[in-house]
Each structure stands twice: as structure tokens, then as C-alpha cells.
Coordinates of C-alpha atoms in Angstrom, one line a residue:
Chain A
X103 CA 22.9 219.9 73.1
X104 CA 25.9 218.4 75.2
X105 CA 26.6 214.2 76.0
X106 CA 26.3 212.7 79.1
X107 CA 28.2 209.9 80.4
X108 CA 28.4 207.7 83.0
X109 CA 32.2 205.4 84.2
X110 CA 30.8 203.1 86.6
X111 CA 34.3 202.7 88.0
X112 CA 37.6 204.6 88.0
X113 CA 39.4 201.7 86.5
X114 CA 37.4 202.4 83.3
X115 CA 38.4 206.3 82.9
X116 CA 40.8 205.5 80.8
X117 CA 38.1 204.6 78.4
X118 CA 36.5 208.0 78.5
X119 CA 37.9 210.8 76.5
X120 CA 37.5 213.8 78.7
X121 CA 39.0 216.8 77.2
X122 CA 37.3 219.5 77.4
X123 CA 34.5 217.8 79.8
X124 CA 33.0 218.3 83.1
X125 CA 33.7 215.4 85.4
X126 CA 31.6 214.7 88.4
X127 CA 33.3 212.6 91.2
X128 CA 30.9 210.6 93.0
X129 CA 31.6 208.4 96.3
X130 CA 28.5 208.4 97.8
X131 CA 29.3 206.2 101.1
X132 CA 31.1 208.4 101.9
X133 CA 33.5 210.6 100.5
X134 CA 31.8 213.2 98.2
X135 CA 29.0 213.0 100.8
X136 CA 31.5 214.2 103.2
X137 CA 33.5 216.3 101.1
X138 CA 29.8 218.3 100.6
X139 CA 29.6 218.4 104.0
X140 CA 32.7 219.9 104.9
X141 CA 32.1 222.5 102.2
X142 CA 28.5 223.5 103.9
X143 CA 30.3 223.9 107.1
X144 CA 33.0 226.4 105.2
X145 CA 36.0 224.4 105.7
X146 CA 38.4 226.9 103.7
X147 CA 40.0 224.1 100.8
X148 CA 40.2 220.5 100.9
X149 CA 43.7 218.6 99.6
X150 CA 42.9 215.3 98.1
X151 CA 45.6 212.9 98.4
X152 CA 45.6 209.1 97.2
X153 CA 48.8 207.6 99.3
X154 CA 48.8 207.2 102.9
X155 CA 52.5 208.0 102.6
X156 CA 51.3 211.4 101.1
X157 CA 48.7 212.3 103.6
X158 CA 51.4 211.1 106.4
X159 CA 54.1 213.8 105.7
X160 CA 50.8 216.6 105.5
X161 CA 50.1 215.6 109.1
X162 CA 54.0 215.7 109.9
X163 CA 53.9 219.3 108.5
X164 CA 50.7 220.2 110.9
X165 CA 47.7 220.1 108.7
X166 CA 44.8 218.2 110.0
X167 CA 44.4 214.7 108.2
X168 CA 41.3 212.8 107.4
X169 CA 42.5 209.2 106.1
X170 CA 40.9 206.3 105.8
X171 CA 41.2 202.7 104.7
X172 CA 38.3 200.1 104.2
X173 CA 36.3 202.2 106.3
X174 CA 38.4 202.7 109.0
X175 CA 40.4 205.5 110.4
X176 CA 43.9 205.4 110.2
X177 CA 46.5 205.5 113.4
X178 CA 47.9 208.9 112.5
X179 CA 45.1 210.7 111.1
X180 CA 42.9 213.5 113.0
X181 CA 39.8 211.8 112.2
X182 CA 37.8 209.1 110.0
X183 CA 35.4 209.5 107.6
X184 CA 32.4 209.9 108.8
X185 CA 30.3 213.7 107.9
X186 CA 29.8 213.7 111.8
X187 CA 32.9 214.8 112.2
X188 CA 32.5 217.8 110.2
X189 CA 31.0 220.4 112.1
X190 CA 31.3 224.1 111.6
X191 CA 33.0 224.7 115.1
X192 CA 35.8 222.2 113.7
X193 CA 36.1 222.7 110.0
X194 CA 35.3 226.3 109.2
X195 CA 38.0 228.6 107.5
X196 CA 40.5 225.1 107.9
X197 CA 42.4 223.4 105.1
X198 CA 42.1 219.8 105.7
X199 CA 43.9 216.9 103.8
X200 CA 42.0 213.7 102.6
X201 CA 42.3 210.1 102.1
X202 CA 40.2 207.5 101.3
X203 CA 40.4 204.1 99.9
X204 CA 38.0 204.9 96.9
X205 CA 36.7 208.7 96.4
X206 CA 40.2 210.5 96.5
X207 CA 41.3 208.3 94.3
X208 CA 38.8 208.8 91.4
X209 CA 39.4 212.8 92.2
X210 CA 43.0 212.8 91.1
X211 CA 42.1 210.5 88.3
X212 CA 40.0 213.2 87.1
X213 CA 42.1 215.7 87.1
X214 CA 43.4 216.2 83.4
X215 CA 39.4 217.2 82.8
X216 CA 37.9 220.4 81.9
X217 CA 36.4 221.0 85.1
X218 CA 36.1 218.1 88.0
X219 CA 33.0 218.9 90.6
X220 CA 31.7 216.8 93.4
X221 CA 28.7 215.1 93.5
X222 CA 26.1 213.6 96.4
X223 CA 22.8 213.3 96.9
X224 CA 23.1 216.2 99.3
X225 CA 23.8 218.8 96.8
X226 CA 22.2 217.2 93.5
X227 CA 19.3 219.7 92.5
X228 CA 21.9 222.4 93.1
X229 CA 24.6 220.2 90.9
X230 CA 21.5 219.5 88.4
X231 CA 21.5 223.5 87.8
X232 CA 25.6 224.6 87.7
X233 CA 25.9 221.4 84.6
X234 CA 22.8 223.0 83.1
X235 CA 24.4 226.5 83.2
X236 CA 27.8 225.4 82.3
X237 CA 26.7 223.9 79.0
X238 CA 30.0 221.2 78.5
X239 CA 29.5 217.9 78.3
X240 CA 29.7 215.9 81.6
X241 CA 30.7 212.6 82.6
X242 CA 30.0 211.2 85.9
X243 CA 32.4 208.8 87.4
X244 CA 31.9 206.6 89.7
X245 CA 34.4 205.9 92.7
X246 CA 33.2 202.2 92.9
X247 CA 34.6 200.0 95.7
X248 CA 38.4 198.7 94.7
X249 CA 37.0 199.1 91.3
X250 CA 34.5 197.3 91.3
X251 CA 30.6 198.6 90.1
X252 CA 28.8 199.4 93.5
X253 CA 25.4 200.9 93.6
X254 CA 25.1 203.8 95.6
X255 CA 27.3 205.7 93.3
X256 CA 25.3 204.5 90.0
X257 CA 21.9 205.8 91.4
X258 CA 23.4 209.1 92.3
X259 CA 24.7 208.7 88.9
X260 CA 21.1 207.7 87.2
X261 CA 19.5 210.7 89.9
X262 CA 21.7 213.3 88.1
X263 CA 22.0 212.1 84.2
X264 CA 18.0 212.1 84.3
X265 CA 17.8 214.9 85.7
X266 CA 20.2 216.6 82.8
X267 CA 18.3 214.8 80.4
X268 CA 15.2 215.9 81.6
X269 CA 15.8 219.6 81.8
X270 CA 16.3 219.3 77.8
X271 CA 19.9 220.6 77.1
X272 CA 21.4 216.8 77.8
X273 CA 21.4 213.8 75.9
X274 CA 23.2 210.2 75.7
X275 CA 24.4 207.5 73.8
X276 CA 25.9 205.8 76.8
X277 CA 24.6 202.4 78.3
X278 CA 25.3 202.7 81.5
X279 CA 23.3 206.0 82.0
X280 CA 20.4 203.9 80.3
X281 CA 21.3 201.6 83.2
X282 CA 21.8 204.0 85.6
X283 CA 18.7 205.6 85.4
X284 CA 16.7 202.7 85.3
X285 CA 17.8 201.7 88.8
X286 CA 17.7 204.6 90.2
X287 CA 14.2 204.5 88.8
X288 CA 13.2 201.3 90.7
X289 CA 14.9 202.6 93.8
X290 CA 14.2 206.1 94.6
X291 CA 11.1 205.6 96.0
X292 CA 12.6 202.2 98.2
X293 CA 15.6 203.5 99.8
X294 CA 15.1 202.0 103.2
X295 CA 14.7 198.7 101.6
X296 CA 16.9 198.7 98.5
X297 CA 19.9 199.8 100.6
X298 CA 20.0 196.7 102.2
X299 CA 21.7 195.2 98.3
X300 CA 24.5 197.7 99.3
X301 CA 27.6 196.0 99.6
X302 CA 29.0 199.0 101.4
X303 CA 26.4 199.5 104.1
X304 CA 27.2 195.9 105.3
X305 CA 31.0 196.9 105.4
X306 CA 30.4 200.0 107.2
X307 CA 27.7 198.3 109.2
X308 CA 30.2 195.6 110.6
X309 CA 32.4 198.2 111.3
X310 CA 29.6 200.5 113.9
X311 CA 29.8 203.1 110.9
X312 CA 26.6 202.8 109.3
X313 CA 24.6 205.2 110.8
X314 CA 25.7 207.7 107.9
X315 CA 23.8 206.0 105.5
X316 CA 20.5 207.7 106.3
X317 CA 22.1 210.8 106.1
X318 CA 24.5 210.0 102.6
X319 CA 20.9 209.7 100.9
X320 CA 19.6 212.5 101.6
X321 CA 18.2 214.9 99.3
X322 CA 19.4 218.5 98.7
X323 CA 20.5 219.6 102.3
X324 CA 23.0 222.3 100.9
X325 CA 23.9 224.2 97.6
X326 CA 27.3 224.3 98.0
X327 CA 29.3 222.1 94.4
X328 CA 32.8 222.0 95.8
X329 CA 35.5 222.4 92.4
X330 CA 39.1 221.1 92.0
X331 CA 41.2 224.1 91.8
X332 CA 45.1 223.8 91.8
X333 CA 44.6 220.6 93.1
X334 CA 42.4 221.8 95.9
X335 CA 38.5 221.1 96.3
X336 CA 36.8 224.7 97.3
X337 CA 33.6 226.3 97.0
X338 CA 32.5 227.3 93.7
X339 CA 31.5 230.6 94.7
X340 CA 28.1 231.7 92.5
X341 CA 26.3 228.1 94.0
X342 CA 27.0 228.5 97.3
Chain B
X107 CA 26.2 177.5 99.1
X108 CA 28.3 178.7 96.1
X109 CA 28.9 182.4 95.3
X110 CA 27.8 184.0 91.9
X111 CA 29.3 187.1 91.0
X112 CA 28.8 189.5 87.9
X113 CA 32.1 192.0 86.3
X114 CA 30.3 194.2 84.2
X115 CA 33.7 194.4 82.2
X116 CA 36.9 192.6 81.2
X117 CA 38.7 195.6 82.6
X118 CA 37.6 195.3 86.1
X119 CA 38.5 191.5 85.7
X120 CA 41.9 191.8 87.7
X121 CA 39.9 193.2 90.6
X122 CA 38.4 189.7 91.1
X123 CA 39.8 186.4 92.4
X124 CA 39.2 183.8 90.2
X125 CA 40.9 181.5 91.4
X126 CA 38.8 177.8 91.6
X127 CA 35.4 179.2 90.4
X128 CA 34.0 179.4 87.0
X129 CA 34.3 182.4 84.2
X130 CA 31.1 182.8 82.4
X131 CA 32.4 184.7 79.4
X132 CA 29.0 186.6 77.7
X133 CA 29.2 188.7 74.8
X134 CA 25.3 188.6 73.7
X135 CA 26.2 191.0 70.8
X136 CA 27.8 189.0 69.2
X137 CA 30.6 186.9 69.9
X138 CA 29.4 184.3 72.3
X139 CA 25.8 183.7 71.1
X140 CA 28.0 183.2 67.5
X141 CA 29.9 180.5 69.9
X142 CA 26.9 178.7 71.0
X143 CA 25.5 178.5 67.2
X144 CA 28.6 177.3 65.5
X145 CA 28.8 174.5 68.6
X146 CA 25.0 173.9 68.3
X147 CA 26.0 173.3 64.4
X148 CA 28.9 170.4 65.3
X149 CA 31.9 172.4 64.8
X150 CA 35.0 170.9 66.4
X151 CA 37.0 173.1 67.7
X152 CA 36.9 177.6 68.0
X153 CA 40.6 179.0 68.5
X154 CA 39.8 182.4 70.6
X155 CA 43.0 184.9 69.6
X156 CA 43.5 188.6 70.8
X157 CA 45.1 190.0 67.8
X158 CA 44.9 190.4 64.4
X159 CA 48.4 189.6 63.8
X160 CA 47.4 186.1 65.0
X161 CA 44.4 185.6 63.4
X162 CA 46.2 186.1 60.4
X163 CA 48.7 183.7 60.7
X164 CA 46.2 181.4 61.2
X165 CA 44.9 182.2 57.7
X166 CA 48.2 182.0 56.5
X167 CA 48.2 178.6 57.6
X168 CA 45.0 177.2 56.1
X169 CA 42.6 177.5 58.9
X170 CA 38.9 178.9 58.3
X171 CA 39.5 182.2 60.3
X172 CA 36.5 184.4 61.6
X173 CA 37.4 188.5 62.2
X174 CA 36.0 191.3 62.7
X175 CA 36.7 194.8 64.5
X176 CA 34.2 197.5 65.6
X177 CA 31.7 195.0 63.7
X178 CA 33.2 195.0 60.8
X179 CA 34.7 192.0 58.6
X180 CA 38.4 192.0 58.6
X181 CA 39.4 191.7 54.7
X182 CA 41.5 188.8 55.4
X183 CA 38.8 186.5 56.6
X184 CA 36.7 184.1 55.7
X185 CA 33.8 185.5 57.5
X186 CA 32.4 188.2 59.5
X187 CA 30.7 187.7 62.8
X188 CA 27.3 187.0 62.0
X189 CA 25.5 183.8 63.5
X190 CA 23.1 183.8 60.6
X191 CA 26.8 182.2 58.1
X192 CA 27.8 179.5 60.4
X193 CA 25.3 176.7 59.1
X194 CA 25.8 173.5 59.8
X195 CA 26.9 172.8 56.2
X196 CA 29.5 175.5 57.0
X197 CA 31.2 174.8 60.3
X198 CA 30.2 170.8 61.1
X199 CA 33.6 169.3 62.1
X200 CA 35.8 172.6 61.1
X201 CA 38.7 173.9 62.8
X202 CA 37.3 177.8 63.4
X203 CA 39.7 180.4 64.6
X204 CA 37.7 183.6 65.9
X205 CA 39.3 187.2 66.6
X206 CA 36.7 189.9 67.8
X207 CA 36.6 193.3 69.5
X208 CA 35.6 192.3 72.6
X209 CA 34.1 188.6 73.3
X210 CA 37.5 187.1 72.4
X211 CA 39.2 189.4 74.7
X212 CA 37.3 188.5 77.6
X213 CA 38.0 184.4 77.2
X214 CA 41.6 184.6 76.9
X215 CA 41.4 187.6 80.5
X216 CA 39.2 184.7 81.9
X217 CA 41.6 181.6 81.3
X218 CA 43.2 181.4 84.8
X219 CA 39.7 180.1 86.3
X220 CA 39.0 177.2 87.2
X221 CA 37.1 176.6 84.0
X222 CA 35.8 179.2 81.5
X223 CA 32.4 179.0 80.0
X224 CA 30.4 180.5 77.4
X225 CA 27.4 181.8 78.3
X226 CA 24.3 183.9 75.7
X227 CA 20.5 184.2 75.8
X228 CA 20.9 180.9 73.5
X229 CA 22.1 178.4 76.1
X230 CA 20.4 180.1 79.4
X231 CA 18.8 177.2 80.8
X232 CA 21.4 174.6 80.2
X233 CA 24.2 176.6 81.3
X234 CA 22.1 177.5 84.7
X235 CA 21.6 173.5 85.2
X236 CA 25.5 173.3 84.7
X237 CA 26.6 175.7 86.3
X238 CA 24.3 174.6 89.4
X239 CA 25.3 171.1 88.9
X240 CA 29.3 172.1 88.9
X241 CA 28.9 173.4 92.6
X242 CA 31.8 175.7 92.4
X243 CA 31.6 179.7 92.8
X244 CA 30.7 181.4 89.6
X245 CA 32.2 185.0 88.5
X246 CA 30.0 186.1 85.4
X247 CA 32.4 188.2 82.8
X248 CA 30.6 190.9 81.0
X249 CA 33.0 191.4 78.2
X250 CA 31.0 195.3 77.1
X251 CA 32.2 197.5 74.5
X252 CA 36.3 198.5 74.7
X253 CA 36.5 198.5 78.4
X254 CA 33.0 199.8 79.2
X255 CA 29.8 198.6 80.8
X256 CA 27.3 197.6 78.2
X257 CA 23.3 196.6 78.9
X258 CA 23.2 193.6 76.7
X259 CA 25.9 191.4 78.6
X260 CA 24.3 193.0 81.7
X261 CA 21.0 192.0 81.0
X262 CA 21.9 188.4 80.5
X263 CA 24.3 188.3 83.7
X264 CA 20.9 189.3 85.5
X265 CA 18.5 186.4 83.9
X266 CA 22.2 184.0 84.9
X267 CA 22.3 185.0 88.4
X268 CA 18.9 185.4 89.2
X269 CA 18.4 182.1 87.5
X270 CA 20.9 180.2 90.2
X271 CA 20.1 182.3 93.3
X272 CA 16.6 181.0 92.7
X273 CA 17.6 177.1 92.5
X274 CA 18.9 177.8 96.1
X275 CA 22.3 176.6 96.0
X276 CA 24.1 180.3 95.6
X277 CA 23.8 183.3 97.1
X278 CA 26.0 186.8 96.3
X279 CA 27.0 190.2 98.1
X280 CA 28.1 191.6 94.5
X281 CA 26.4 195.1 93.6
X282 CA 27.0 194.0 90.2
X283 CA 24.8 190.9 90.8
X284 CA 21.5 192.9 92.3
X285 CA 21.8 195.6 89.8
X286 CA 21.9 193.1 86.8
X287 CA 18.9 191.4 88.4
X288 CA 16.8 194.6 89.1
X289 CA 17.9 195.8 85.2
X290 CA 17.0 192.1 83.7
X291 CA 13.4 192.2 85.6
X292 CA 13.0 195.7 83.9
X293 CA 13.7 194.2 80.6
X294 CA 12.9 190.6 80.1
X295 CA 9.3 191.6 79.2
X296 CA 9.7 194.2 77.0
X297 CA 13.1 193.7 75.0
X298 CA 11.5 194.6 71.7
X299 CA 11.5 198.5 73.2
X300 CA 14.4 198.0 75.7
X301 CA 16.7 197.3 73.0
X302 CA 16.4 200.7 72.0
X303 CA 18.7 201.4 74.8
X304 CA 21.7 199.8 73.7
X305 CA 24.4 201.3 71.8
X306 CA 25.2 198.2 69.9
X307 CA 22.4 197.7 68.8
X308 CA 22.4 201.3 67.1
X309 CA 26.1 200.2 66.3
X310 CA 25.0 197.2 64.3
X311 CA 22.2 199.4 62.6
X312 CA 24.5 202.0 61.1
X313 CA 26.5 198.8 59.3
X314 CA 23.5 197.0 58.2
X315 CA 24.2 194.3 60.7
X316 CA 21.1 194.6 63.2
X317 CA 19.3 191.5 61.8
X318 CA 20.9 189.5 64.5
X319 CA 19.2 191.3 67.8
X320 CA 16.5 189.5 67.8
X321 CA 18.1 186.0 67.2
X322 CA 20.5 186.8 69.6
X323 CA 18.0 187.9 72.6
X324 CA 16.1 184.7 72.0
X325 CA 16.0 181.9 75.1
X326 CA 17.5 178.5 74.8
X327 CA 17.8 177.6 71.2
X328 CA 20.2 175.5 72.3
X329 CA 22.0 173.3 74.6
X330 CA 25.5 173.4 74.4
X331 CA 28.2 174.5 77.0
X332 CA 31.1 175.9 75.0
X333 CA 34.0 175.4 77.4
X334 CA 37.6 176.8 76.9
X335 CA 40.4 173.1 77.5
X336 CA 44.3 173.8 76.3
X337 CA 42.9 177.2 74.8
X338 CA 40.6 176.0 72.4
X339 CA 36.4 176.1 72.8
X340 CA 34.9 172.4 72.7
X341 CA 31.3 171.2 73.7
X342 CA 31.3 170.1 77.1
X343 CA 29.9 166.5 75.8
X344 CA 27.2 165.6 78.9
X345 CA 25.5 168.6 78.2
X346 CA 25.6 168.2 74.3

């Protein structure tokens, strides 16, 4: 039997001990969603950077740069944030470099784990199975917003710790995947409505940008689970 | 309108402004529902440290000192940090200096605010009628269990903020705050099962010290308002 876990914010890591664990990185609004995305539409590696500074001198040596902040697309940077972007006529075989305010963050944080995945509702039921094969014990940590708890990421978080749980090889002595699943429990089958709670989908709203939101909450629309290798996200070949 | 908004841990405390509002400190297991009784039972004055070291010189220099890590009575002490010792007899009029894992932790993080409260299960009702009475914005501090998110304080954050958002004069657009709610109208009916869920309480167990969960989950035994003034916890008098 292996543990799961869930950090409902990156500034709590540090209370996890994760040697030897699988971390799953979850931003669902909308960085993991995207990074998914980009992986379905066989973009070649992803570079994950947390300082603008550090996504600044990537676009200065010719990469393409996604970056971010509060939403919005910075000055310099190739494009925002949005999974729209990401077609397969303009990521496929590319390496692409990517900021954001909250998800890249909590990917390099991490990074001293066994093995750190990415998770979103678009590739959960293919996640559900590579944690079940892998047989480690898993913490799911939550990008949060500046920090702080925000939902979206704790129902992907309850989604996915029940689902372990339930598939028999998982169990917990964590609160917040008690927690976790319990609201993911009241809103799973109230998504339109329960959304509306989101802190996030009011930022992005105010900003034009949340007409993602439908599609961040989607279900299982690909099988790729995108790895950190050398400090790259890529494909992890056998799932995708 | 006021704001009411919940940290779900003393951690992710410096990612809030508390600047002019009100800290409600809640520790439900045990610290601050031990608060409430030993006001509700006339002591004078509770002298919140951090460390050990501190609590010790305390001792050193006469004072009844209360101590106890990971649940456990620090030999030095004069007590442990059951409710169930501080009798009337015991505290009435007493000097009490109090050193815990967590709760203690969380009221010296909150001591910038405005003004810092202590809220449990015990003094629900009269600290919502303060609270809604003060008219200032209210964060609610959940301190949890070394750095993480724990259901108990949760739970109680929920009944808190539900409690004021009904009486019409706040209103919130903190995750923290719906997802307490939603996890407190889960719970509030069936406690005796939902307790199962919490890893404290299974903490408490494994010591012997589990006869306080049901004390401790039980709604307005009293009606005190601890309040932190020059670093000490008093009885905010009207409310007495």
C-alpha cells in the first residue's frame, strides 16, 4: 500500500517530506491545463522557469516564451496563457519556455522529488493509472494563487486522491485529502454553478480570459502525463 | 459590508494583509477551546510564548506554566493541555503561561492585526455577535498541524464565516472561505463519524488523550471572547 497526500499550497512543501515520492503539480486555471495541452499537440519539451528575468534572456537567445503575470501576458513574451494558443500547427516538435505567476513555480519547488508529473482534469483517468502502475507514494501539490488555498486545484486534487484510493493500492492519513475529496464530492456533479466560488474565474473573467474555464474542467481529453526530466517537462512515453 | 476571510494555516499567514481587521486565532484541538475554558473559569491573565526556552523561564520564575509538544506534557510543567484540568478551583484569578505546538504559534504570527481573537466550537455564537458588532474585516487563522491544513480548525472557520455572511453585514471572495463553508455543511450533522477524518483526533487516541473531542466540538458552552492586549489573553469584559 503507498500514502497519499495532498499540499494545498506551495508555501507548505516544506512541510512535506518527499524523498523518494511522486509529486503531482497541479494549476488547474491554467498552467498544468496548458502544459497538458501543449504536450497533446507534441510540443517537443517544455522549460519551466519561475523569474521573468529568467524567461527574458530565453527569449533574447530565440526560444519562444510563454510568460505570464496575474493573468496577463507579458510585453516580451510570444504569447499568454491561454491553451488556445497551443495548437499543433504552432507547438509541435518546439521547445517552448514558461512562466507563470503560480504553476511554474510549484514545478521547480518540486523538483528535489522522486518523480514530479503534471496533473489536470484533462489527463486525470490516464494520471489515475501511471500512479497506480508506478507504486510510490504520491503527493499532490497544489499551485494555489500567491499561496493561498484556491479551489480548482483542491478538487482536481480530491478527483485524483479518490480515485487512487479507490482503485485499492492507495491510502491516507492526510486531512486535506479528507477535505479534498469531500468537495470535490459536492462539486463534481455542479461544475457550472460551483465555479462561480472560484476566486480565479472572476480574475480571469475581468481580464476577457475566462472562456478557458469550460475547457480547464474538462474530463480526460488526452493521455499524455508530461514528466520533469533534466529540468524539462516531456512526454512520458508509455502513456502517451 | 466587512470582509471575512479564512488562512487554513499560520504558514500562509504572511500572504495576507492584516492590517486593521481582526485575527480569529482557532486551534479547536486543543489550544484555543483550552483558552475559552480557562477564561470561562475566571482566570486573569494567559501568557501565549513560542518556545520552550521561554516557557521555562517562566517556570523558573514562579508562574503556573502550561506545555506541551506533539500532545504531550512537557516535564517541566505544571500541566498538559487538557481542558478537562483547568477547573475553576484551578485557574480562578491565576497568572497562566501556555506554550503549545501550534495554537500558540498562530497568536503571536497574528499579533500585528488590528485585534486578535480567540475563537472554538465553545464561544461560536458570542464571538459571531462580536465579531459582527466590531464591523471591521475579519481574517480567520487556522493554526493546523506544523504548517499544514487540518479539518478541525477548518470546520470551525466554516460554521464562523457562514455564521457572519448570514447576518448580512460581510461578504468574502476567499476560496478558503466557500470551501470551509461547503466542508462545515458536510459535517455539522454528523461529527460523531466525521471525526474519523481527522488526524488529530487519531493523534490524541494513540496518547490516551481523545476524551476531549467531544467536549471540544460542542457549541457555545460559553461566552467569553479571549482577546490578546500588550501580549497577554484577557476576557474582553462586555462580552463576559
Amino acid at each position: 500500500m503507498n500514502t497519499v497526500e495532498v499540499c494545498v499550497s506551495t508555501e507548505l512543501f516544506k512541510c512535506y517530506d518527499s524523498k523518494g515520492k511522486i509529486v503531482v503539480v497541479v494549476d488547474v486555471l491554467r498552467a498544468t491545463s496548458v502544459i497538458c495541452t501543449m504536450l497533446h499537440n507534441g510540443v517537443k519539451e517544455i522549460i519551466p522557469v519561475k523569474s521573468i528575468d529568467e524567461a527574458k534572456e530565453y527569449k533574447d537567445k530565440g526560444y519562444l516564451v510563454v510568460a505570464e503575470r496575474d493573468g496577463k501576458k507579458l510585453d516580451f513574451a510570444d504569447f499568454g496563457n491561454s491553451p488556445f494558443y497551443f495548437t499543433k500547427e504552432v507547438v509541435e516538435g518546439k521547445t517552448i519556455v514558461y512562466s507563470t505567476t503560480n504553476g511554474t513555480n510549484a514545478i521547480t519547488v518540486g523538483k528535489d522529488a522522486e518523480q514530479v508529473v503534471i496533473g489536470s482534469f484533462l489527463n486525470l483517468s490516464t494520471l489515475t493509472d501511471y500512479l497506480n502502475h508506478q507504486a510510490k507514494d504520491v503527493i499532490i501539490l497544489c499551485s494555489g494563487w500567491k499561496g493561498k488555498f484556491c479551489i480548482e486545484d483542491t478538487l482536481l486534487s480530491g478527483a485524483l486522491a479518490g480515485n487512487l484510493i479507490g482503485l485499492g493500492n492507495f491510502y491516507t492519513k492526510c486531512d486535506s485529502v479528507y477535505a479534498s475529496m469531500d468537495l470535490w464530492a459536492i462539486a463534481k456533479d455542479t461544475m457550472d454553478t460551483y465555479v462561480e466560488k472560484i476566486a480565479q474565474k472572476h480574475r480571469l473573467k475581468k481580464l476577457g480570459l475566462d472562456d478557458v474555464i469550460g475547457y480547464c474542467f474538462t474530463l480526460d481529453t488526452t493521455t499524455v502525463v508530461p514528466i520533469l526530466r533534466d529540468s524539462r517537462i516531456v512526454s512520458f512515453d508509455k502513456y502517451k
